[in-house]
Amino acid sequence: MMNGLSSQEAEERLARFGPNALPAPRHVLLWLILRQFRGIFNILLLLAAAITFALREPIDASFILFFVFVGVSLNVYQEYKSNAAVEKLKTYLVRTITVRRDGRDQEVKTDEIVPGDILKLEAGDIVPADAVVREARELLVDETTFTGESVPVAKFAAGDGEEAGEERRLLQGVVIVRGNALAEVTATGTRTRLAAIAATASGVQEESELVKGIDRISAFILKATLITLLFVILANVVIDGGDVDLPELLIFAIALAISVIPEALPLVLTFTLSRGALRFAQQDVVVKRLASVQDLGSVNLLCTDKTGTITENRLAYAGFLQALGSRYHPLLLARLAAHGLDERNPEPFDRAVEEALTPELRAEAESFQILEEEAFDPALRCNGALAERADGSRIRVRRGSPEYFAERGLLEEDGFGGWLTAEERQGHRVLGVSYDEGDGPLFAGFVSFVDRLKESTREALDEARRLNV
């Protein structure tokens, strides 16, 4: 199985399952035009134009049709151009991935992957389809797309015939943070979990608040017009009695009703929204539907993801707490236990520790030679390393969650609990470190990390408050 599919099998499965891509919506010009008449108002204007022609007022009818034509044309042009821009951007996103076929590794486009393919994944790769891990070495993945959490998750290989749980599965869209793996593709295209989520989201097709508002206005105008017509006819019948000229009265009433309709309203709205779309374009935002400009402007409650939206989605060193009697700075020990800093995409904690080292701590860390690395153990929630000084003395370092050290009775100081609680309240992530020079493990302290707010976050929040959001 690790030799992968043959080229012929891959072609057959590609024909059977289709490309590994989400179905692109077809933006047919006729459909875009018809969609402009889903609301009541444009239909009401067409009806008014028809009646005006029937009343032998071609100039007035032509003006009404002109307003409808210009408004619809601008909307269709904006949507068609925006959809074309989005589709063009997608062509730049075509990626390749290493796949094992015919017993050798080769690069293929991600949309040509089929179920049964063996993916060769390493740090920095984005998993292109749902897959089961078959071989893994220190595999950590970023599942922010699905969980919103920036802390990497460990994944393990599934044995032959073994049921693959979540810890042995890779979903389309997750990023390999550390290690490498061979994974067997189980689902592609519309059969992936990411595609199911996308289908659910795209299935929500409510009309915009602007369209709903115009429909409410149109319904009100229609009701008011009918009531007015009825009142005018009844009033003339009561006043004139049997002398009323009913055909002439109907013509007068209909003309009065048409005069009530604000023919230029759709055109004015379209021009106004087009100005808003232009301002968005200046901020590199593509507006696919003009009505969404008004919807965005009427937002009063905004729910947003934290990681990567409000924060940088990048852990940074926040502080430390050194245990009494410890010979080593916690940051130094955390650096000695950091693995894979030379990889394309280092593990977030390792990168944060490396960036936080002072020149003195960096020089001290470089005086050690790493003899042995212990991979992260998700059951114990720790990893470690065996390091040696130039004089031959050795030290075994452990780095892990506070619970790991508490379960082993290494946390004896009363001050730890209060400090940990304070860090938790600030949203910091904490790692503990210990060292063993041959006389048994000694706790050295904690290092805390924070996913910092973006520089633009405070300004954005202030702007939201100003807009009463």
Coordinates of C-alpha atoms in Angstrom, one line a residue:
M1 CA 0.0 0.0 0.0
M2 CA 2.9 2.4 0.7
N3 CA 3.9 2.2 -2.9
G4 CA 0.7 4.1 -3.7
L5 CA -1.6 3.9 -6.7
S6 CA -0.5 3.3 -10.2
S7 CA -0.9 6.1 -12.7
Q8 CA -3.7 4.1 -14.4
E9 CA -5.5 3.6 -11.1
A10 CA -5.2 7.3 -10.4
E11 CA -6.7 8.2 -13.8
E12 CA -9.6 5.7 -13.3
R13 CA -10.4 7.1 -9.8
L14 CA -10.2 10.7 -11.0
A15 CA -12.8 9.9 -13.7
R16 CA -14.9 8.1 -11.1
F17 CA -14.7 10.5 -8.1
G18 CA -14.0 13.7 -10.0
P19 CA -11.5 16.5 -9.3
N20 CA -10.5 17.3 -5.7
A21 CA -12.2 20.7 -5.7
L22 CA -15.4 22.3 -4.5
P23 CA -18.0 22.9 -7.3
A24 CA -17.6 26.4 -8.5
P25 CA -21.0 28.3 -8.8
R26 CA -21.9 29.2 -12.3
H27 CA -22.6 32.9 -12.7
V28 CA -24.8 32.8 -15.8
L29 CA -25.6 36.3 -17.0
L30 CA -29.3 35.5 -17.5
W31 CA -29.6 34.3 -13.9
L32 CA -27.9 37.5 -12.6
I33 CA -30.5 39.6 -14.6
L34 CA -33.5 37.5 -13.4
R35 CA -32.3 37.8 -9.8
Q36 CA -32.7 41.6 -9.9
F37 CA -36.5 41.0 -10.2
R38 CA -36.8 38.7 -7.1
G39 CA -38.0 41.8 -5.2
I40 CA -41.4 43.4 -5.6
F41 CA -40.2 46.9 -6.5
N42 CA -38.8 46.3 -10.0
I43 CA -41.8 44.2 -10.9
L44 CA -44.0 47.1 -9.6
L45 CA -42.1 49.5 -11.9
L46 CA -42.5 47.2 -14.9
L47 CA -46.3 47.0 -14.2
A48 CA -46.4 50.8 -13.9
A49 CA -44.6 51.2 -17.2
A50 CA -47.0 48.8 -18.9
I51 CA -50.0 50.7 -17.6
T52 CA -48.5 54.0 -18.6
F53 CA -48.0 52.7 -22.1
A54 CA -51.6 51.6 -22.1
L55 CA -52.7 55.1 -21.1
R56 CA -50.8 56.4 -24.2
E57 CA -48.1 58.1 -22.2
P58 CA -45.0 56.7 -23.9
I59 CA -42.6 59.4 -22.7
D60 CA -43.4 58.7 -19.0
A61 CA -43.4 54.9 -19.6
S62 CA -39.9 55.2 -21.3
F63 CA -38.6 57.1 -18.3
I64 CA -39.8 54.4 -15.9
L65 CA -38.2 51.7 -18.1
F66 CA -35.0 53.8 -18.3
F67 CA -34.7 53.9 -14.5
V68 CA -35.3 50.1 -14.3
F69 CA -32.8 49.4 -17.1
V70 CA -30.0 51.5 -15.6
G71 CA -30.5 50.2 -12.1
V72 CA -30.6 46.6 -13.2
S73 CA -27.6 47.0 -15.5
L74 CA -25.4 48.5 -12.8
N75 CA -26.3 45.7 -10.4
V76 CA -25.6 43.0 -13.0
Y77 CA -22.4 44.6 -14.1
Q78 CA -21.1 44.9 -10.5
E79 CA -21.9 41.3 -9.6
Y80 CA -20.6 39.9 -12.9
K81 CA -17.3 41.8 -12.6
S82 CA -16.9 40.9 -9.0
N83 CA -17.5 37.2 -9.6
A84 CA -15.1 37.2 -12.5
A85 CA -12.4 38.8 -10.2
V86 CA -13.0 36.1 -7.5
E87 CA -12.7 33.3 -10.1
K88 CA -9.5 34.8 -11.4
L89 CA -8.0 35.0 -7.9
K90 CA -8.8 31.3 -7.5
T91 CA -6.6 30.4 -10.4
Y92 CA -3.6 31.7 -8.5
L93 CA -4.4 29.3 -5.6
V94 CA -3.7 26.1 -7.5
R95 CA -1.1 24.1 -5.4
T96 CA 0.9 20.9 -5.8
I97 CA 1.6 18.2 -3.2
T98 CA 3.9 15.2 -3.1
V99 CA 2.1 12.0 -3.8
R100 CA 3.5 8.4 -4.0
R101 CA 2.5 6.8 -7.2
D102 CA 4.0 3.9 -9.2
G103 CA 6.3 3.4 -6.2
R104 CA 8.0 6.8 -6.4
D105 CA 7.3 10.3 -5.1
Q106 CA 6.0 12.9 -7.6
E107 CA 4.4 16.3 -7.5
V108 CA 0.8 16.5 -8.6
K109 CA -1.8 19.3 -8.5
T110 CA -4.0 19.1 -5.5
D111 CA -7.2 18.9 -7.6
E112 CA -5.9 15.7 -9.2
I113 CA -5.6 13.8 -5.9
V114 CA -8.0 10.8 -5.6
P115 CA -9.0 8.4 -2.7
G116 CA -6.3 5.9 -2.1
D117 CA -3.4 8.2 -2.9
I118 CA -0.5 8.2 -0.5
L119 CA 0.4 11.8 0.5
K120 CA 3.9 12.6 1.7
L121 CA 3.5 15.4 4.1
E122 CA 6.0 17.6 6.0
A123 CA 6.1 20.8 8.0
G124 CA 4.4 23.6 6.2
D125 CA 2.2 21.5 4.0
I126 CA -1.6 22.1 3.9
V127 CA -3.4 18.8 3.8
P128 CA -5.3 18.8 0.5
A129 CA -7.9 16.1 1.3
D130 CA -9.3 14.0 4.2
A131 CA -6.8 11.3 5.0
V132 CA -5.7 8.6 7.6
V133 CA -2.2 8.7 8.9
R134 CA -0.3 5.6 8.0
E135 CA 3.2 6.6 9.1
A136 CA 4.2 9.5 11.3
R137 CA 7.2 11.0 13.0
E138 CA 6.6 13.6 15.7
L139 CA 3.5 14.8 13.8
L140 CA 1.9 18.0 15.0
V141 CA -0.8 19.8 13.0
D142 CA -2.6 23.1 13.3
E143 CA -6.4 22.6 13.3
T144 CA -7.3 26.3 13.6
T145 CA -9.6 26.0 10.6
F146 CA -11.9 23.6 12.6
T147 CA -11.3 24.4 16.3
G148 CA -10.1 28.0 16.3
E149 CA -7.2 27.0 18.6
S150 CA -3.6 27.8 17.6
V151 CA -2.0 25.2 19.8
P152 CA -0.8 22.2 17.6
V153 CA -2.4 18.8 18.0
A154 CA -0.5 15.5 17.9
K155 CA -1.5 12.9 15.3
F156 CA -0.5 9.2 15.2
A157 CA -0.3 6.4 12.7
A158 CA -3.2 4.0 12.4
G159 CA -2.3 0.4 12.1
D160 CA -3.8 -2.0 9.4
G161 CA -7.4 -2.8 10.2
E162 CA -7.4 -0.4 13.2
E163 CA -10.3 2.0 13.5
A164 CA -9.0 5.5 12.8
G165 CA -10.1 8.0 15.5
E166 CA -9.7 11.7 15.3
E167 CA -6.1 11.5 16.6
R168 CA -5.3 9.4 13.5
R169 CA -7.1 11.5 10.9
L170 CA -6.1 14.5 8.9
L171 CA -8.8 16.8 7.6
Q172 CA -8.6 18.9 4.5
G173 CA -7.2 22.4 5.3
V174 CA -5.2 21.6 8.4
V175 CA -1.5 22.6 8.4
I176 CA 1.5 20.3 9.2
V177 CA 3.4 22.2 12.0
R178 CA 6.1 19.6 12.8
G179 CA 7.3 16.3 11.7
N180 CA 6.3 14.3 8.6
A181 CA 3.9 11.7 7.7
L182 CA 2.5 9.3 5.0
A183 CA -1.3 9.6 4.8
E184 CA -3.8 7.7 2.8
V185 CA -6.5 9.8 1.2
T186 CA -10.0 8.8 2.2
A187 CA -12.2 11.6 0.8
T188 CA -11.8 14.3 -1.9
G189 CA -13.9 17.1 -3.3
T190 CA -17.4 17.4 -2.0
R191 CA -17.0 14.4 0.3
T192 CA -14.5 16.0 2.7
R193 CA -15.6 17.4 6.0
L194 CA -14.5 20.9 5.0
A195 CA -16.7 20.7 1.9
A196 CA -19.6 19.7 4.1
I197 CA -19.1 22.8 6.2
A198 CA -18.8 24.9 3.1
A199 CA -22.0 23.4 1.7
T200 CA -23.9 24.2 4.9
A201 CA -22.7 27.8 4.9
S202 CA -23.5 28.3 1.3
G203 CA -26.9 26.8 1.7
V204 CA -28.0 29.8 3.8
Q205 CA -29.2 32.2 1.1
E206 CA -31.4 34.8 2.8
E207 CA -32.3 38.0 1.1
S208 CA -30.3 41.0 2.3
E209 CA -31.9 43.4 4.7
L210 CA -31.9 46.0 1.9
V211 CA -34.0 43.9 -0.4
K212 CA -36.3 43.0 2.5
G213 CA -36.7 46.7 3.3
I214 CA -37.5 47.7 -0.3
D215 CA -40.0 44.8 -0.4
R216 CA -41.7 46.2 2.7
I217 CA -41.8 49.7 1.2
S218 CA -43.2 48.2 -2.1
A219 CA -45.8 46.3 -0.2
F220 CA -46.8 49.4 1.7
I221 CA -47.0 51.5 -1.5
L222 CA -49.1 48.8 -3.2
K223 CA -51.5 48.6 -0.3
A224 CA -51.8 52.4 0.0
T225 CA -52.3 52.7 -3.7
L226 CA -55.1 50.1 -3.7
I227 CA -56.8 51.7 -0.8
T228 CA -56.5 55.2 -2.4
L229 CA -57.9 53.8 -5.7
L230 CA -60.9 52.3 -3.9
F231 CA -61.4 55.5 -1.9
V232 CA -61.3 57.8 -5.0
I233 CA -63.7 55.6 -7.0
L234 CA -66.2 55.3 -4.1
A235 CA -65.9 59.1 -3.4
N236 CA -66.7 59.9 -7.0
V237 CA -69.6 57.4 -7.2
V238 CA -71.1 58.9 -4.0
I239 CA -70.6 62.5 -5.1
D240 CA -71.6 62.2 -8.8
G241 CA -74.1 59.4 -8.3
G242 CA -75.2 57.9 -11.6
D243 CA -73.4 60.6 -13.7
V244 CA -69.9 59.3 -13.0
D245 CA -67.8 58.4 -16.1
L246 CA -66.4 55.1 -14.9
P247 CA -63.7 54.5 -17.6
E248 CA -62.4 58.0 -17.2
L249 CA -62.5 57.6 -13.5
L250 CA -60.4 54.4 -13.7
I251 CA -57.9 56.1 -15.9
F252 CA -57.6 59.0 -13.5
A253 CA -57.2 56.7 -10.5
I254 CA -54.6 54.5 -12.1
A255 CA -52.6 57.6 -13.2
L256 CA -52.8 58.8 -9.6
A257 CA -51.5 55.5 -8.3
I258 CA -48.6 55.5 -10.7
S259 CA -47.6 59.0 -9.7
V260 CA -47.2 57.7 -6.1
I261 CA -44.5 55.1 -7.1
P262 CA -40.9 56.5 -6.6
E263 CA -39.5 55.3 -10.0
A264 CA -36.0 56.7 -9.3
L265 CA -35.6 55.0 -5.9
P266 CA -33.8 51.8 -7.3
L267 CA -31.5 53.9 -9.4
V268 CA -30.6 56.2 -6.4
L269 CA -29.9 53.2 -4.2
T270 CA -27.8 51.6 -6.9
F271 CA -25.6 54.7 -7.3
T272 CA -25.3 55.1 -3.5
L273 CA -24.3 51.4 -3.0
S274 CA -21.9 51.6 -5.9
R275 CA -20.0 54.4 -4.2
G276 CA -19.8 52.2 -1.1
A277 CA -18.5 49.3 -3.2
L278 CA -15.9 51.7 -4.7
R279 CA -14.7 52.6 -1.2
F280 CA -14.4 48.9 -0.4
A281 CA -12.4 48.3 -3.5
Q282 CA -9.9 50.9 -2.4
Q283 CA -9.4 48.7 0.7
D284 CA -8.8 45.6 -1.5
V285 CA -12.3 44.2 -0.7
V286 CA -14.3 42.6 -3.5
V287 CA -18.1 43.3 -3.2
K288 CA -19.9 40.5 -4.9
R289 CA -23.4 41.9 -4.3
L290 CA -24.2 45.6 -3.9
A291 CA -26.9 45.0 -1.4
S292 CA -24.3 43.6 1.0
V293 CA -22.8 47.1 1.4
Q294 CA -26.0 48.3 3.2
D295 CA -26.1 45.1 5.2
L296 CA -22.6 45.6 6.5
G297 CA -23.4 49.2 7.3
S298 CA -26.4 48.2 9.4
V299 CA -24.5 45.7 11.6
N300 CA -25.1 46.3 15.3
L301 CA -23.8 43.0 16.7
L302 CA -20.5 41.5 15.4
C303 CA -19.4 37.9 16.4
T304 CA -15.8 37.2 15.5
D305 CA -13.3 34.5 16.0
K306 CA -10.4 35.4 18.3
T307 CA -7.4 33.4 17.1
G308 CA -5.9 35.0 14.0
T309 CA -8.7 37.7 13.8
I310 CA -8.3 39.7 17.0
T311 CA -5.0 38.1 17.9
E312 CA -1.9 37.4 15.7
N313 CA -2.2 33.6 15.9
R314 CA 1.4 33.6 16.9
L315 CA 2.6 32.7 20.4
A316 CA 5.0 35.1 22.1
Y317 CA 7.0 34.9 25.3
A318 CA 5.1 36.7 28.2
G319 CA 7.0 35.9 31.4
F320 CA 8.4 33.3 33.7
L321 CA 8.4 32.2 37.3
Q322 CA 11.6 30.6 38.6
A323 CA 11.4 28.0 41.4
L324 CA 13.4 28.7 44.6
G325 CA 16.7 26.9 44.5
S326 CA 16.7 26.3 40.7
R327 CA 20.1 26.6 39.1
Y328 CA 18.7 27.3 35.7
H329 CA 16.5 29.9 34.1
P330 CA 13.2 28.4 33.0
L331 CA 13.6 30.0 29.6
L332 CA 16.9 28.3 29.1
L333 CA 15.5 24.8 29.9
A334 CA 12.5 25.5 27.6
R335 CA 15.0 26.2 24.8
L336 CA 17.0 23.0 25.4
A337 CA 13.8 21.1 25.0
A338 CA 12.8 22.9 21.8
H339 CA 12.9 20.6 18.8
G340 CA 12.8 21.3 15.1
L341 CA 13.8 25.0 15.1
D342 CA 15.5 24.4 11.7
E343 CA 12.3 23.2 10.2
R344 CA 10.3 25.3 7.7
N345 CA 7.5 25.9 10.2
P346 CA 8.7 25.4 13.8
E347 CA 6.3 24.5 16.6
P348 CA 4.8 27.7 18.1
F349 CA 6.2 27.3 21.6
D350 CA 9.7 26.5 20.3
R351 CA 9.7 29.6 18.1
A352 CA 8.5 31.8 20.9
V353 CA 11.2 30.6 23.2
E354 CA 13.9 31.0 20.6
E355 CA 12.8 34.6 19.9
A356 CA 12.7 35.5 23.6
L357 CA 16.3 34.4 24.5
T358 CA 18.6 37.2 25.7
P359 CA 22.2 37.1 24.4
E360 CA 23.3 35.7 27.7
L361 CA 20.8 32.9 27.7
R362 CA 21.4 32.2 24.0
A363 CA 25.2 31.8 24.6
E364 CA 24.5 29.5 27.6
A365 CA 22.1 27.4 25.4
E366 CA 24.7 27.1 22.7
S367 CA 27.2 25.8 25.3
F368 CA 25.1 22.6 25.5
Q369 CA 25.0 19.8 22.9
I370 CA 21.7 17.9 22.5
L371 CA 22.4 14.2 22.7
E372 CA 18.9 12.9 22.7
E373 CA 15.4 14.3 21.9
E374 CA 12.2 13.0 23.4
A375 CA 9.2 13.6 21.2
F376 CA 6.0 15.1 22.6
D377 CA 3.9 12.5 24.4
P378 CA 0.2 13.5 24.3
A379 CA -0.7 11.2 27.1
L380 CA 1.9 12.7 29.5
R381 CA 1.7 16.1 27.9
C382 CA 5.4 16.7 27.9
N383 CA 8.6 16.3 25.8
G384 CA 12.3 16.5 26.7
A385 CA 15.9 16.3 25.8
L386 CA 19.3 15.1 27.1
A387 CA 22.0 17.8 26.9
E388 CA 25.7 17.8 27.6
R389 CA 28.1 20.6 28.5
A390 CA 31.6 20.9 27.2
D391 CA 32.9 19.5 30.5
G392 CA 30.9 16.3 30.0
S393 CA 28.3 17.0 32.6
R394 CA 24.8 16.0 31.5
I395 CA 21.3 17.3 32.2
R396 CA 17.9 15.8 31.3
V397 CA 15.2 18.4 30.7
R398 CA 11.5 18.0 30.8
R399 CA 9.0 20.5 29.4
G400 CA 5.3 20.1 29.7
S401 CA 1.9 21.1 31.2
P402 CA 1.6 22.2 34.8
E403 CA -0.5 19.1 35.4
Y404 CA 2.4 16.8 34.4
F405 CA 4.6 18.2 37.2
A406 CA 1.8 18.4 39.7
E407 CA 1.0 14.7 39.2
R408 CA 4.6 13.9 40.0
G409 CA 4.7 15.9 43.2
L410 CA 7.2 18.5 41.9
L411 CA 5.1 21.5 42.6
E412 CA 5.5 22.2 46.3
E413 CA 5.6 26.0 46.6
D414 CA 2.3 27.6 47.6
G415 CA 3.0 30.6 45.3
F416 CA 2.6 28.5 42.1
G417 CA -1.2 28.2 42.4
G418 CA -1.8 32.0 42.6
W419 CA 0.6 32.7 39.7
L420 CA -1.0 30.1 37.5
T421 CA -4.5 31.4 38.2
A422 CA -3.4 34.9 37.3
E423 CA -1.8 33.7 34.1
E424 CA -4.9 31.8 33.2
R425 CA -7.1 34.9 33.7
Q426 CA -5.0 36.8 31.3
G427 CA -5.4 34.0 28.7
H428 CA -1.8 33.0 28.8
R429 CA -0.5 29.5 28.0
V430 CA 1.9 28.1 30.5
L431 CA 4.7 25.4 30.3
G432 CA 6.6 24.0 33.2
V433 CA 10.2 22.8 33.1
S434 CA 12.3 20.5 35.2
Y435 CA 15.9 19.3 35.1
D436 CA 17.7 16.2 36.4
E437 CA 21.5 16.2 36.8
G438 CA 21.5 12.6 38.1
D439 CA 20.1 13.2 41.6
G440 CA 16.4 13.1 40.5
P441 CA 14.2 15.7 38.8
L442 CA 13.9 19.2 40.2
F443 CA 11.3 21.7 39.2
A444 CA 12.8 24.8 37.7
G445 CA 9.7 27.0 37.1
F446 CA 7.2 28.1 34.5
V447 CA 7.3 30.0 31.2
S448 CA 4.2 31.7 30.0
F449 CA 3.1 32.6 26.5
V450 CA 0.5 34.9 24.9
D451 CA -1.2 35.2 21.6
R452 CA -0.9 39.0 21.4
L453 CA -3.6 41.3 20.1
K454 CA -3.0 42.7 16.6
E455 CA -1.9 46.3 16.5
S456 CA -5.1 47.1 14.6
T457 CA -7.4 45.4 17.1
R458 CA -7.7 48.4 19.6
E459 CA -8.4 50.8 16.7
A460 CA -11.0 48.4 15.2
L461 CA -12.8 48.1 18.6
D462 CA -12.8 51.8 19.1
E463 CA -14.2 52.3 15.6
A464 CA -16.9 49.6 16.4
R465 CA -17.9 51.4 19.6
R466 CA -18.1 54.7 17.6
L467 CA -20.5 53.0 15.2
N468 CA -22.5 51.5 18.1
V469 CA -21.6 48.0 17.2

